[in-house]
Coordinates of C-alpha atoms in Angstrom, one line a residue:
M1 CA 0.0 0.0 0.0
T2 CA 1.5 3.3 -1.0
F3 CA 0.6 6.9 -0.2
G4 CA 1.8 10.2 -1.8
V5 CA 4.7 11.8 0.1
G6 CA 3.2 13.7 3.0
Q7 CA -0.3 12.6 1.9
S8 CA -3.0 10.6 3.6
R9 CA -4.7 9.4 0.5
F10 CA -3.5 6.1 -0.8
T11 CA -2.4 5.8 -4.5
K12 CA -4.4 4.2 -7.3
E13 CA -1.7 1.4 -7.3
S14 CA -2.9 0.4 -3.8
A15 CA -6.4 -0.4 -4.9
E16 CA -5.8 -4.1 -5.6
G17 CA -3.9 -4.7 -2.4
L18 CA -6.7 -3.0 -0.4
R19 CA -9.3 -5.1 -2.1
R20 CA -7.4 -8.3 -1.3
L21 CA -6.9 -7.1 2.3
A22 CA -10.7 -6.5 2.7
D23 CA -11.4 -9.9 1.2
H24 CA -9.0 -11.5 3.6
L25 CA -10.4 -9.6 6.6
R26 CA -13.9 -10.8 5.9
N27 CA -12.7 -14.2 7.3
Y28 CA -12.5 -12.6 10.7
H29 CA -16.1 -11.4 11.2
G30 CA -16.6 -10.1 14.7
K31 CA -12.9 -9.8 15.5
K32 CA -11.2 -6.5 16.3
I33 CA -9.0 -5.3 13.5
E34 CA -6.3 -2.7 14.2
I35 CA -4.8 -0.7 11.4
V36 CA -1.5 0.8 12.5
S37 CA 0.3 3.3 10.4
H38 CA 3.9 4.3 10.7
T39 CA 6.0 7.0 9.0
D40 CA 9.7 7.8 8.8
N41 CA 11.2 10.5 11.0
L42 CA 11.8 13.2 8.4
D43 CA 9.1 15.4 9.8
R44 CA 8.3 16.7 13.3
P45 CA 7.1 13.9 15.6
E46 CA 3.6 15.4 16.1
R47 CA 3.1 16.0 12.4
S48 CA 4.2 12.4 11.7
R49 CA 1.7 11.0 14.2
V50 CA -1.1 13.1 12.7
L51 CA -0.2 11.9 9.2
A52 CA 0.0 8.3 10.3
L53 CA -3.4 8.5 12.0
K54 CA -4.9 10.1 8.8
R55 CA -3.5 7.2 6.8
A56 CA -4.8 4.6 9.2
E57 CA -8.2 6.3 9.1
E58 CA -8.1 6.3 5.3
V59 CA -7.6 2.5 5.3
K60 CA -10.3 2.1 7.9
S61 CA -12.7 4.0 5.7
Y62 CA -11.9 1.9 2.7
L63 CA -12.4 -1.3 4.7
A64 CA -15.7 0.0 6.1
N65 CA -16.9 0.8 2.6
A66 CA -15.9 -2.7 1.5
G67 CA -18.2 -4.2 4.1
I68 CA -16.0 -4.6 7.2
P69 CA -18.0 -3.2 10.2
S70 CA -16.4 0.1 11.2
Q71 CA -17.0 -0.6 14.9
D72 CA -14.6 -3.6 14.6
I73 CA -11.8 -1.5 13.2
I74 CA -9.3 0.6 15.2
A75 CA -7.1 3.1 13.5
T76 CA -3.8 3.9 15.2
G77 CA -1.1 6.4 14.0
K78 CA 2.4 5.7 15.4
G79 CA 4.3 8.2 13.3
G80 CA 8.0 7.6 13.3
D81 CA 8.1 6.2 16.9
E82 CA 8.6 2.6 15.9
P83 CA 11.0 2.2 13.0
L84 CA 11.8 -1.2 11.6
V85 CA 15.2 0.0 10.5
P86 CA 17.3 3.1 11.0
N87 CA 16.0 6.1 8.9
T88 CA 19.4 6.6 7.3
T89 CA 18.7 5.8 3.7
P90 CA 15.8 6.4 1.3
D91 CA 15.2 2.6 1.1
N92 CA 15.1 2.4 4.9
R93 CA 12.7 5.3 5.2
M94 CA 10.4 3.6 2.6
K95 CA 10.4 0.4 4.8
N96 CA 9.5 2.5 7.9
N97 CA 6.5 4.1 6.0
R98 CA 4.2 1.2 6.4
I99 CA 0.7 0.0 7.4
E100 CA 0.4 -3.0 9.7
V101 CA -2.9 -4.9 10.2
F102 CA -3.6 -6.9 13.4
V103 CA -6.6 -9.1 14.0
Y104 CA -7.4 -9.8 17.6
S105 CA -9.5 -12.6 19.0
Y106 CA -11.2 -11.8 22.4
D107 CA -13.3 -13.8 24.7
Q108 CA -16.4 -11.6 24.9
P109 CA -14.7 -8.2 25.3
G110 CA -15.0 -6.8 28.8
V111 CA -16.4 -10.0 30.2
P112 CA -14.1 -12.6 31.7
P113 CA -14.8 -16.2 30.7
P114 CA -16.5 -18.4 33.3
P115 CA -14.1 -20.7 35.2
S116 CA -13.9 -24.2 33.9
P117 CA -14.9 -26.9 36.5
K118 CA -11.5 -28.6 36.1
Q119 CA -9.7 -25.5 37.2
N120 CA -11.2 -25.6 40.7
N121 CA -12.4 -22.0 40.2
V122 CA -8.8 -20.8 39.7
Q123 CA -8.5 -18.8 36.5
K124 CA -5.1 -18.9 34.7
S125 CA -4.4 -16.1 32.3
E126 CA -2.8 -17.3 29.1
S127 CA 0.3 -15.5 28.1
A128 CA -0.3 -13.6 24.9
P129 CA 2.5 -13.2 22.3
K130 CA 4.6 -10.1 22.7
K131 CA 3.0 -8.1 19.8
C132 CA -0.4 -9.0 21.1
K133 CA 0.5 -7.8 24.6
E134 CA 1.6 -4.5 23.1
R135 CA -1.7 -4.1 21.3
D136 CA -4.0 -5.5 24.1
M137 CA -6.9 -3.2 24.8
A138 CA -7.9 -2.3 28.3
N139 CA -10.5 -4.4 30.1
T140 CA -10.5 -7.2 27.5
K141 CA -8.8 -10.6 27.6
L142 CA -6.7 -11.2 24.5
G143 CA -7.0 -14.6 22.9
E144 CA -5.1 -14.7 19.7
C145 CA -3.4 -12.0 17.5
Y146 CA -2.9 -12.3 13.8
S147 CA -0.5 -10.2 11.8
Y148 CA -1.6 -9.8 8.2
T149 CA 1.7 -8.2 7.2
E150 CA 3.6 -11.3 8.1
G151 CA 0.8 -13.8 7.3
T152 CA 1.4 -15.7 10.5
K153 CA -0.1 -16.0 13.9
D154 CA 1.9 -13.9 16.4

């Protein structure tokens, strides 16, 4: 997915990738989907975060128009706060300008699951993978986290 330099609108070349993303995300009906946008560090941090959020909102809007319930989509703008690689070359800056998509599985958000009879009323919290822990939402129990960008379960 590509955007114009300093722009929040994705390019025409991104249309096919966005369509495939929407098709894929329909498999996760009822799951929370987080769109996380990142930028390089060439601009002021606050401007980068605003641009990143606008880009995430643009993707959210596209997905909602493609039939993904908007209440299931969270748009997050990180700006240049989490680079994959140092912002020292144009290629590296291009890698840091990215969109990540996470799909979360929750056990009834906000409601803890009932204890299983075999646990003697002692609930064990399952350890979520690192990326999932970082993206965990308040007052919900995280089950599984999928990263679309890597195509694997985190």
